[in-house]
Amino acid sequence: MTQFPLGAGELESLTRDLDECHRASSPAAGRGTWSRRRLLASAGAAAVGTILLSSCVTDDATGPRPGDRQGRRQSTDMDVAAMAAGLELLAVATYQAGLDAAATGRFGRLPDAFATFARTSQSHHRDHAAAWNALLAAGGTDEVTGVDLTVKTAVVDPAFAKVTDVRGLAALALTLEDMAAATYLNAVQNLLAGTDALVVAASIQPVEMQHSTVLRLLLGDDPAVGRAFATTAGARDPDDQIG
Amino acid sequence: MLTDGVPIQDRDPLADARVTRRSLAVVLRGLGATTGAIVAGQLVSGLTASAGAATEDVGAAQTAASLEHLAIAVYTQAAALPIMRELPPAAGATLASFIAGTINHHRQHAAAFNTIARKLGGAAQAGVNESVLAAVVQPALPSLRRPLDVVRLAAQIEDIAAQTYVAEVAAVSDRELRNAFASIMGVEGQHRAALLTMASLLAVDRPDFLTPRPPIDRVPAESGHAGFPNAFHPTELARPSNEGAVR
């Protein structure tokens, strides 16, 4: 079996390190800096490796030029990474808004299972955003700190304003999880070209679908119901506004 | 459409130049033979890469089909085990419905992978994955004493399939095969998530919550996240690409 340059365990570890670095205050700055350096070095090495190895199949010995295949590939993958990071950060923010509102009693008592679901899913989305930002940083692109404003404005804000109970909150979360899963499937099938971005997307897409499944179970859906093949319906594309 | 839900994308003009790890390895093997014949090596390696990658893709598709057949066999036999009748009727019906739906999914997956294997010039794989059968399923059979054990074994089989497909997404060269892996890996992950959630309820002796509408206020906290133990889907259990190839 072909091994990925970043295994799932290492990916989790590295993104956790990056996340810690982002949140680090001065006492932890030394470790955070080291962790960030290690992450970027790893991701950077992978990116450099991909570029070097890609030259094996480049038919022009002078290498990539603006506007040629290589240039478009990198641009597309970075665009997808930025959009994905914004979508993940929107999920983080939405779960936080839900948990904050629940703490005020807006939805009545928050069931233990749903609270656990929300906190763990939020943690996953934070890790996913960090993974995409690591790729962006390795590609020399600014990291994304904002959310997907297109989805926030069109979907989340109007829906959240109408949420009155836990089921409504779970339904909104389900919308975001399904959207994320479809987005990653579309990215893998139609948008991404570089192996590193493919690896990240492929390692996240099933997790979003698992979130979705557990939400459906908590909402009372029959676990047997579902498609045999995941679909790209509802997928977002890199044209979304991030901010 | 290849089969229900598997989109066949238009050919990607970039696909031929895509560097997967597998095709890359073949290219590098070709180039590594001698440093004194780089140009000739590149020409030869390009041809070798195409043929080698296609062969390995056939094996990957057949291996996937063998995992699907194994899953069907495990579910089919599990559903018939006498210990499954120990579940309360409502929980038994829920699990039986889940098993029936999941078997249907796996049948469609096997058909999809075999269709691609044939398109790539290979034969359809009609058998189960003998390696996983011998290494995972058969050793587990004597210890299946409760429905919980059966559910956990099924989750393990789903996990092996999902991890294999996640790994193959970035490894295969054929676009249609990659898209099939991509559209199926999450579904296997969903099966596992449902099974792990069910297992979390059975583990605390709450089979009564195995119903289409569990009392959400009383479902244990652990069941809220038992279905997704990893932020990133692992690949450590991925099976070798040619393990289930038709010999």
CSV table of N, CA and C in Angstrom, one decimal, chain A residues 1-5 8 11-12 15 53-54 57 69 73 109 111-113 116-117 120-121 124 127-128 131 167 185 188-190 192-193 195-196 198-199 202-207 209-211 213-214 217-224 226-230, chain B residues 3-7 9 13-14 17-19 21 24 27 97-98 105 108-109 166-170 175 178-179 182-187 189-190 193-194 197-198 212-214 216-217 219-221 224-225 227-228 230-236 238-239 241:
chain,number,residue,atom,x,y,z
A,1,MET,N,0.8,-1.2,0.0
A,1,MET,CA,0.0,0.0,0.0
A,1,MET,C,0.9,1.2,0.0
A,2,THR,N,0.5,2.1,-0.9
A,2,THR,CA,1.2,3.4,-0.9
A,2,THR,C,1.0,4.2,0.4
A,3,GLN,N,2.1,4.7,0.9
A,3,GLN,CA,1.9,5.5,2.2
A,3,GLN,C,1.9,7.0,1.9
A,4,PHE,N,1.1,7.7,2.6
A,4,PHE,CA,1.0,9.1,2.4
A,4,PHE,C,2.2,9.8,3.1
A,5,PRO,N,2.6,10.9,2.6
A,5,PRO,CA,3.7,11.6,3.3
A,5,PRO,C,3.3,12.0,4.7
A,8,ALA,N,-2.4,9.9,8.8
A,8,ALA,CA,-3.6,10.5,9.5
A,8,ALA,C,-3.2,10.9,10.9
A,11,LEU,N,-1.0,13.9,10.7
A,11,LEU,CA,-1.8,15.1,10.3
A,11,LEU,C,-2.5,15.6,11.5
A,12,GLU,N,-3.1,14.8,12.3
A,12,GLU,CA,-3.8,15.2,13.5
A,12,GLU,C,-2.9,15.9,14.4
A,15,THR,N,-1.7,19.3,12.9
A,15,THR,CA,-2.7,20.4,12.9
A,15,THR,C,-3.0,20.8,14.3
A,53,LEU,N,8.9,16.3,-8.0
A,53,LEU,CA,8.5,15.0,-8.6
A,53,LEU,C,7.6,15.3,-9.8
A,54,SER,N,6.8,16.3,-9.8
A,54,SER,CA,6.0,16.7,-10.9
A,54,SER,C,6.8,17.0,-12.1
A,57,VAL,N,7.2,14.5,-15.1
A,57,VAL,CA,6.3,14.3,-16.2
A,57,VAL,C,6.0,15.6,-16.9
A,69,ARG,N,0.0,24.3,-17.2
A,69,ARG,CA,-0.6,23.3,-16.3
A,69,ARG,C,-0.2,23.4,-14.9
A,73,ARG,N,-2.7,24.4,-11.7
A,73,ARG,CA,-2.9,23.4,-10.7
A,73,ARG,C,-2.7,24.0,-9.3
A,109,ARG,N,-33.0,22.3,27.9
A,109,ARG,CA,-31.8,21.5,28.3
A,109,ARG,C,-31.1,20.9,27.1
A,111,PRO,N,-29.3,18.1,25.5
A,111,PRO,CA,-29.0,16.6,25.8
A,111,PRO,C,-27.5,16.4,25.8
A,112,ASP,N,-27.1,15.5,26.7
A,112,ASP,CA,-25.7,15.2,26.9
A,112,ASP,C,-25.1,14.7,25.6
A,113,ALA,N,-25.8,13.8,24.9
A,113,ALA,CA,-25.2,13.2,23.6
A,113,ALA,C,-25.0,14.3,22.6
A,116,THR,N,-22.0,16.5,23.5
A,116,THR,CA,-20.7,15.8,23.2
A,116,THR,C,-20.5,15.8,21.7
A,117,PHE,N,-21.6,15.5,21.0
A,117,PHE,CA,-21.4,15.6,19.5
A,117,PHE,C,-20.9,16.9,19.1
A,120,THR,N,-17.2,17.7,20.1
A,120,THR,CA,-16.2,16.9,19.3
A,120,THR,C,-16.1,17.3,17.9
A,121,SER,N,-17.3,17.5,17.3
A,121,SER,CA,-17.4,17.9,15.9
A,121,SER,C,-16.7,19.2,15.7
A,124,HIS,N,-13.0,18.7,15.6
A,124,HIS,CA,-12.6,18.2,14.3
A,124,HIS,C,-12.5,19.3,13.3
A,127,ASP,N,-9.5,21.3,13.6
A,127,ASP,CA,-8.3,20.6,13.1
A,127,ASP,C,-8.3,20.6,11.6
A,128,HIS,N,-9.5,20.4,11.0
A,128,HIS,CA,-9.5,20.5,9.5
A,128,HIS,C,-9.1,21.8,9.0
A,131,ALA,N,-5.4,22.1,9.1
A,131,ALA,CA,-4.8,21.3,8.0
A,131,ALA,C,-4.7,22.1,6.7
A,167,ARG,N,-33.5,20.3,18.1
A,167,ARG,CA,-33.7,19.6,16.8
A,167,ARG,C,-33.4,20.6,15.7
A,185,LEU,N,-16.0,16.0,-1.6
A,185,LEU,CA,-16.2,15.0,-2.7
A,185,LEU,C,-16.0,15.6,-4.0
A,188,VAL,N,-12.3,16.4,-4.5
A,188,VAL,CA,-11.5,15.3,-4.9
A,188,VAL,C,-11.8,14.8,-6.4
A,189,GLN,N,-13.1,14.9,-6.7
A,189,GLN,CA,-13.4,14.3,-8.0
A,189,GLN,C,-13.2,15.3,-9.2
A,190,ASN,N,-13.3,16.6,-8.9
A,190,ASN,CA,-13.3,17.6,-10.0
A,190,ASN,C,-12.3,18.7,-9.9
A,192,LEU,N,-9.2,19.2,-7.3
A,192,LEU,CA,-7.9,19.1,-6.8
A,192,LEU,C,-6.9,18.4,-7.8
A,193,ALA,N,-5.7,18.9,-7.8
A,193,ALA,CA,-4.7,18.2,-8.7
A,193,ALA,C,-3.5,17.7,-7.9
A,195,THR,N,-1.3,16.0,-5.0
A,195,THR,CA,-1.5,14.9,-4.1
A,195,THR,C,-1.7,15.3,-2.7
A,196,ASP,N,-1.0,16.3,-2.2
A,196,ASP,CA,-1.1,16.7,-0.8
A,196,ASP,C,-2.5,17.2,-0.5
A,198,LEU,N,-5.2,16.4,-2.2
A,198,LEU,CA,-6.1,15.2,-2.3
A,198,LEU,C,-6.1,14.4,-1.0
A,199,VAL,N,-4.9,14.2,-0.5
A,199,VAL,CA,-4.8,13.4,0.8
A,199,VAL,C,-5.6,14.1,1.9
A,202,ALA,N,-9.4,13.8,1.1
A,202,ALA,CA,-9.8,12.4,1.3
A,202,ALA,C,-9.9,12.0,2.7
A,203,SER,N,-9.0,12.5,3.5
A,203,SER,CA,-9.0,12.1,5.0
A,203,SER,C,-10.1,12.8,5.8
A,204,ILE,N,-10.6,13.9,5.2
A,204,ILE,CA,-11.7,14.7,5.9
A,204,ILE,C,-13.1,14.3,5.5
A,205,GLN,N,-13.2,14.0,4.2
A,205,GLN,CA,-14.6,13.8,3.7
A,205,GLN,C,-15.4,12.7,4.4
A,206,PRO,N,-14.8,11.6,4.7
A,206,PRO,CA,-15.5,10.5,5.4
A,206,PRO,C,-15.9,11.0,6.9
A,207,VAL,N,-15.0,11.8,7.4
A,207,VAL,CA,-15.3,12.2,8.8
A,207,VAL,C,-16.5,13.1,8.8
A,209,MET,N,-19.0,12.9,6.8
A,209,MET,CA,-20.1,12.0,6.6
A,209,MET,C,-20.4,11.3,7.9
A,210,GLN,N,-19.4,11.0,8.7
A,210,GLN,CA,-19.7,10.3,10.0
A,210,GLN,C,-20.4,11.3,10.9
A,211,HIS,N,-20.0,12.5,10.9
A,211,HIS,CA,-20.7,13.5,11.7
A,211,HIS,C,-22.2,13.5,11.3
A,213,THR,N,-23.9,11.2,9.9
A,213,THR,CA,-24.6,10.0,10.2
A,213,THR,C,-25.1,10.0,11.7
A,214,VAL,N,-24.2,10.5,12.6
A,214,VAL,CA,-24.5,10.5,14.0
A,214,VAL,C,-25.6,11.5,14.3
A,217,LEU,N,-28.8,10.0,13.4
A,217,LEU,CA,-29.3,9.1,14.4
A,217,LEU,C,-29.9,9.8,15.6
A,218,LEU,N,-29.2,10.9,16.0
A,218,LEU,CA,-29.7,11.7,17.1
A,218,LEU,C,-31.0,12.3,16.8
A,219,LEU,N,-31.2,12.7,15.5
A,219,LEU,CA,-32.4,13.3,15.1
A,219,LEU,C,-33.6,12.3,14.9
A,220,GLY,N,-33.2,11.0,15.0
A,220,GLY,CA,-34.2,10.0,14.9
A,220,GLY,C,-34.4,9.3,13.6
A,221,ASP,N,-33.4,9.6,12.6
A,221,ASP,CA,-33.6,9.0,11.3
A,221,ASP,C,-33.2,7.5,11.4
A,222,ASP,N,-33.7,6.7,10.5
A,222,ASP,CA,-33.4,5.3,10.5
A,222,ASP,C,-31.9,5.2,10.0
A,223,PRO,N,-31.1,4.5,10.7
A,223,PRO,CA,-29.7,4.4,10.3
A,223,PRO,C,-29.5,3.7,9.0
A,224,ALA,N,-30.5,2.9,8.6
A,224,ALA,CA,-30.4,2.1,7.3
A,224,ALA,C,-30.6,3.0,6.1
A,226,GLY,N,-30.0,5.8,3.5
A,226,GLY,CA,-28.9,6.5,3.0
A,226,GLY,C,-28.5,6.0,1.6
A,227,ARG,N,-27.7,6.8,0.9
A,227,ARG,CA,-27.3,6.5,-0.4
A,227,ARG,C,-26.1,5.5,-0.4
A,228,ALA,N,-26.0,4.7,-1.5
A,228,ALA,CA,-24.9,3.8,-1.6
A,228,ALA,C,-23.7,4.6,-2.0
A,229,PHE,N,-23.9,5.7,-2.7
A,229,PHE,CA,-22.7,6.5,-3.1
A,229,PHE,C,-22.9,8.0,-2.7
A,230,ALA,N,-21.9,8.5,-2.2
A,230,ALA,CA,-22.0,9.9,-1.7
A,230,ALA,C,-22.1,10.8,-3.0
B,3,THR,N,-23.2,3.2,-12.3
B,3,THR,CA,-24.3,2.6,-11.6
B,3,THR,C,-24.9,3.7,-10.7
B,4,ASP,N,-25.9,3.3,-10.0
B,4,ASP,CA,-26.7,4.4,-9.3
B,4,ASP,C,-25.8,5.2,-8.4
B,5,GLY,N,-25.7,6.5,-8.8
B,5,GLY,CA,-25.0,7.5,-7.9
B,5,GLY,C,-23.5,7.6,-8.2
B,6,VAL,N,-23.0,6.9,-9.1
B,6,VAL,CA,-21.5,7.0,-9.4
B,6,VAL,C,-21.4,7.8,-10.7
B,7,PRO,N,-21.1,9.1,-10.6
B,7,PRO,CA,-21.0,9.9,-11.8
B,7,PRO,C,-19.7,9.6,-12.6
B,9,GLN,N,-17.3,11.3,-14.8
B,9,GLN,CA,-16.9,12.6,-15.2
B,9,GLN,C,-16.3,12.6,-16.6
B,13,PRO,N,-8.4,16.9,-18.8
B,13,PRO,CA,-7.2,17.0,-19.6
B,13,PRO,C,-5.9,17.0,-18.8
B,14,LEU,N,-6.0,17.2,-17.5
B,14,LEU,CA,-4.8,17.2,-16.7
B,14,LEU,C,-4.6,15.8,-16.2
B,17,ALA,N,-1.3,13.9,-16.9
B,17,ALA,CA,-0.1,14.4,-16.4
B,17,ALA,C,-0.1,14.3,-14.8
B,18,ARG,N,-1.2,13.8,-14.3
B,18,ARG,CA,-1.2,13.8,-12.8
B,18,ARG,C,-0.2,12.8,-12.3
B,19,VAL,N,0.5,13.2,-11.2
B,19,VAL,CA,1.5,12.4,-10.6
B,19,VAL,C,0.9,11.8,-9.3
B,21,ARG,N,1.3,8.8,-6.4
B,21,ARG,CA,2.5,8.2,-5.8
B,21,ARG,C,2.8,6.9,-6.5
B,24,LEU,N,4.2,7.6,-10.0
B,24,LEU,CA,5.5,8.3,-9.7
B,24,LEU,C,6.6,7.2,-9.4
B,27,VAL,N,7.7,5.7,-12.5
B,27,VAL,CA,8.6,6.6,-13.2
B,27,VAL,C,9.9,6.6,-12.6
B,97,SER,N,-32.7,-4.1,9.8
B,97,SER,CA,-33.0,-3.2,8.7
B,97,SER,C,-31.7,-2.5,8.3
B,98,PHE,N,-30.8,-2.2,9.3
B,98,PHE,CA,-29.5,-1.6,8.9
B,98,PHE,C,-28.7,-2.6,8.1
B,105,HIS,N,-26.0,-1.6,-0.2
B,105,HIS,CA,-24.9,-0.7,-0.5
B,105,HIS,C,-23.7,-1.5,-1.0
B,108,GLN,N,-23.9,-2.8,-4.5
B,108,GLN,CA,-23.7,-1.8,-5.5
B,108,GLN,C,-22.2,-1.4,-5.6
B,109,HIS,N,-21.6,-1.3,-4.5
B,109,HIS,CA,-20.1,-0.9,-4.5
B,109,HIS,C,-19.3,-2.0,-5.3
B,166,VAL,N,-9.8,5.4,1.3
B,166,VAL,CA,-9.2,6.7,1.5
B,166,VAL,C,-7.8,6.7,0.9
B,167,ALA,N,-7.0,5.7,1.2
B,167,ALA,CA,-5.6,5.6,0.7
B,167,ALA,C,-5.6,5.5,-0.8
B,168,GLU,N,-6.6,4.8,-1.4
B,168,GLU,CA,-6.5,4.7,-2.8
B,168,GLU,C,-6.9,5.9,-3.6
B,169,VAL,N,-7.6,6.8,-3.0
B,169,VAL,CA,-8.0,8.0,-3.7
B,169,VAL,C,-6.8,8.8,-4.3
B,170,ALA,N,-5.7,8.8,-3.5
B,170,ALA,CA,-4.6,9.6,-4.0
B,170,ALA,C,-3.5,8.6,-4.6
B,175,ARG,N,-9.0,8.0,-13.4
B,175,ARG,CA,-9.9,9.0,-12.8
B,175,ARG,C,-11.3,8.4,-12.4
B,178,ARG,N,-10.7,6.5,-9.2
B,178,ARG,CA,-10.5,7.5,-8.1
B,178,ARG,C,-11.9,8.0,-7.6
B,179,ASN,N,-12.7,8.4,-8.6
B,179,ASN,CA,-14.0,9.0,-8.2
B,179,ASN,C,-14.9,7.9,-7.5
B,182,ALA,N,-13.7,7.7,-4.0
B,182,ALA,CA,-14.1,8.9,-3.3
B,182,ALA,C,-15.6,8.9,-2.9
B,183,SER,N,-16.4,8.4,-3.8
B,183,SER,CA,-17.9,8.4,-3.5
B,183,SER,C,-18.3,7.3,-2.6
B,184,ILE,N,-17.4,6.3,-2.4
B,184,ILE,CA,-17.7,5.1,-1.6
B,184,ILE,C,-17.1,5.2,-0.2
B,185,MET,N,-15.9,5.8,-0.1
B,185,MET,CA,-15.2,5.8,1.2
B,185,MET,C,-16.0,6.4,2.3
B,186,GLY,N,-16.7,7.5,2.0
B,186,GLY,CA,-17.5,8.1,3.1
B,186,GLY,C,-18.7,7.3,3.5
B,187,VAL,N,-19.3,6.5,2.5
B,187,VAL,CA,-20.4,5.7,2.8
B,187,VAL,C,-20.0,4.6,3.8
B,189,GLY,N,-17.6,4.8,5.8
B,189,GLY,CA,-17.4,5.5,7.1
B,189,GLY,C,-18.7,5.8,7.8
B,190,GLN,N,-19.7,6.0,7.0
B,190,GLN,CA,-21.1,6.2,7.6
B,190,GLN,C,-21.5,4.9,8.3
B,193,ALA,N,-19.8,4.5,11.4
B,193,ALA,CA,-20.2,5.5,12.4
B,193,ALA,C,-21.5,5.0,13.1
B,194,ALA,N,-22.4,4.5,12.2
B,194,ALA,CA,-23.7,4.0,12.8
B,194,ALA,C,-23.4,2.8,13.7
B,197,THR,N,-21.9,3.8,17.0
B,197,THR,CA,-22.9,4.4,17.8
B,197,THR,C,-23.8,3.3,18.4
B,198,MET,N,-24.2,2.3,17.6
B,198,MET,CA,-25.0,1.2,18.2
B,198,MET,C,-24.2,0.5,19.2
B,212,PRO,N,-35.4,3.7,15.8
B,212,PRO,CA,-35.3,4.8,14.8
B,212,PRO,C,-35.4,6.2,15.5
B,213,ARG,N,-36.1,6.2,16.6
B,213,ARG,CA,-36.3,7.5,17.4
B,213,ARG,C,-35.9,7.3,18.8
B,214,PRO,N,-34.6,7.3,19.1
B,214,PRO,CA,-34.2,7.1,20.5
B,214,PRO,C,-34.6,8.3,21.3
B,216,ILE,N,-33.6,11.1,22.9
B,216,ILE,CA,-32.4,11.9,22.8
B,216,ILE,C,-31.9,12.4,24.2
B,217,ASP,N,-32.9,12.7,25.1
B,217,ASP,CA,-32.5,13.2,26.4
B,217,ASP,C,-31.8,12.2,27.2
B,219,VAL,N,-30.1,9.4,25.9
B,219,VAL,CA,-28.9,8.8,25.2
B,219,VAL,C,-27.6,9.2,25.9
B,220,PRO,N,-26.8,8.2,26.2
B,220,PRO,CA,-25.5,8.6,26.9
B,220,PRO,C,-24.6,9.5,26.2
B,221,ALA,N,-23.9,10.4,26.9
B,221,ALA,CA,-23.1,11.3,26.2
B,221,ALA,C,-22.1,10.7,25.3
B,224,GLY,N,-22.8,10.3,21.7
B,224,GLY,CA,-22.8,11.5,20.8
B,224,GLY,C,-21.6,11.6,19.9
B,225,HIS,N,-20.5,10.9,20.3
B,225,HIS,CA,-19.3,11.0,19.5
B,225,HIS,C,-18.6,9.7,19.3
B,227,GLY,N,-19.2,7.5,17.2
B,227,GLY,CA,-19.2,7.2,15.8
B,227,GLY,C,-18.1,7.8,15.0
B,228,PHE,N,-17.4,8.8,15.5
B,228,PHE,CA,-16.3,9.4,14.8
B,228,PHE,C,-15.1,9.7,15.6
B,230,ASN,N,-11.9,9.8,15.0
B,230,ASN,CA,-10.8,10.5,14.4
B,230,ASN,C,-11.2,11.8,13.7
B,231,ALA,N,-10.4,12.8,13.8
B,231,ALA,CA,-10.6,14.1,13.1
B,231,ALA,C,-10.2,13.9,11.6
B,232,PHE,N,-9.3,13.0,11.4
B,232,PHE,CA,-8.8,12.7,10.0
B,232,PHE,C,-8.9,11.2,9.8
B,233,HIS,N,-9.5,10.7,8.7
B,233,HIS,CA,-9.7,9.3,8.6
B,233,HIS,C,-8.3,8.6,8.4
B,234,PRO,N,-8.0,7.7,9.3
B,234,PRO,CA,-6.7,7.0,9.2
B,234,PRO,C,-6.6,6.1,8.0
B,235,THR,N,-5.4,5.6,7.7
B,235,THR,CA,-5.2,4.7,6.6
B,235,THR,C,-4.3,3.6,7.0
B,236,GLU,N,-4.0,3.5,8.3
B,236,GLU,CA,-3.1,2.4,8.8
B,236,GLU,C,-3.6,1.0,8.5
B,238,ALA,N,-5.3,0.2,5.9
B,238,ALA,CA,-5.6,0.0,4.4
B,238,ALA,C,-4.9,-1.3,3.9
B,239,ARG,N,-5.6,-2.0,3.1
B,239,ARG,CA,-5.1,-3.3,2.6
B,239,ARG,C,-4.2,-3.0,1.3
B,241,SER,N,-2.9,-2.8,-2.3
B,241,SER,CA,-3.7,-2.6,-3.5
B,241,SER,C,-4.0,-3.9,-4.3
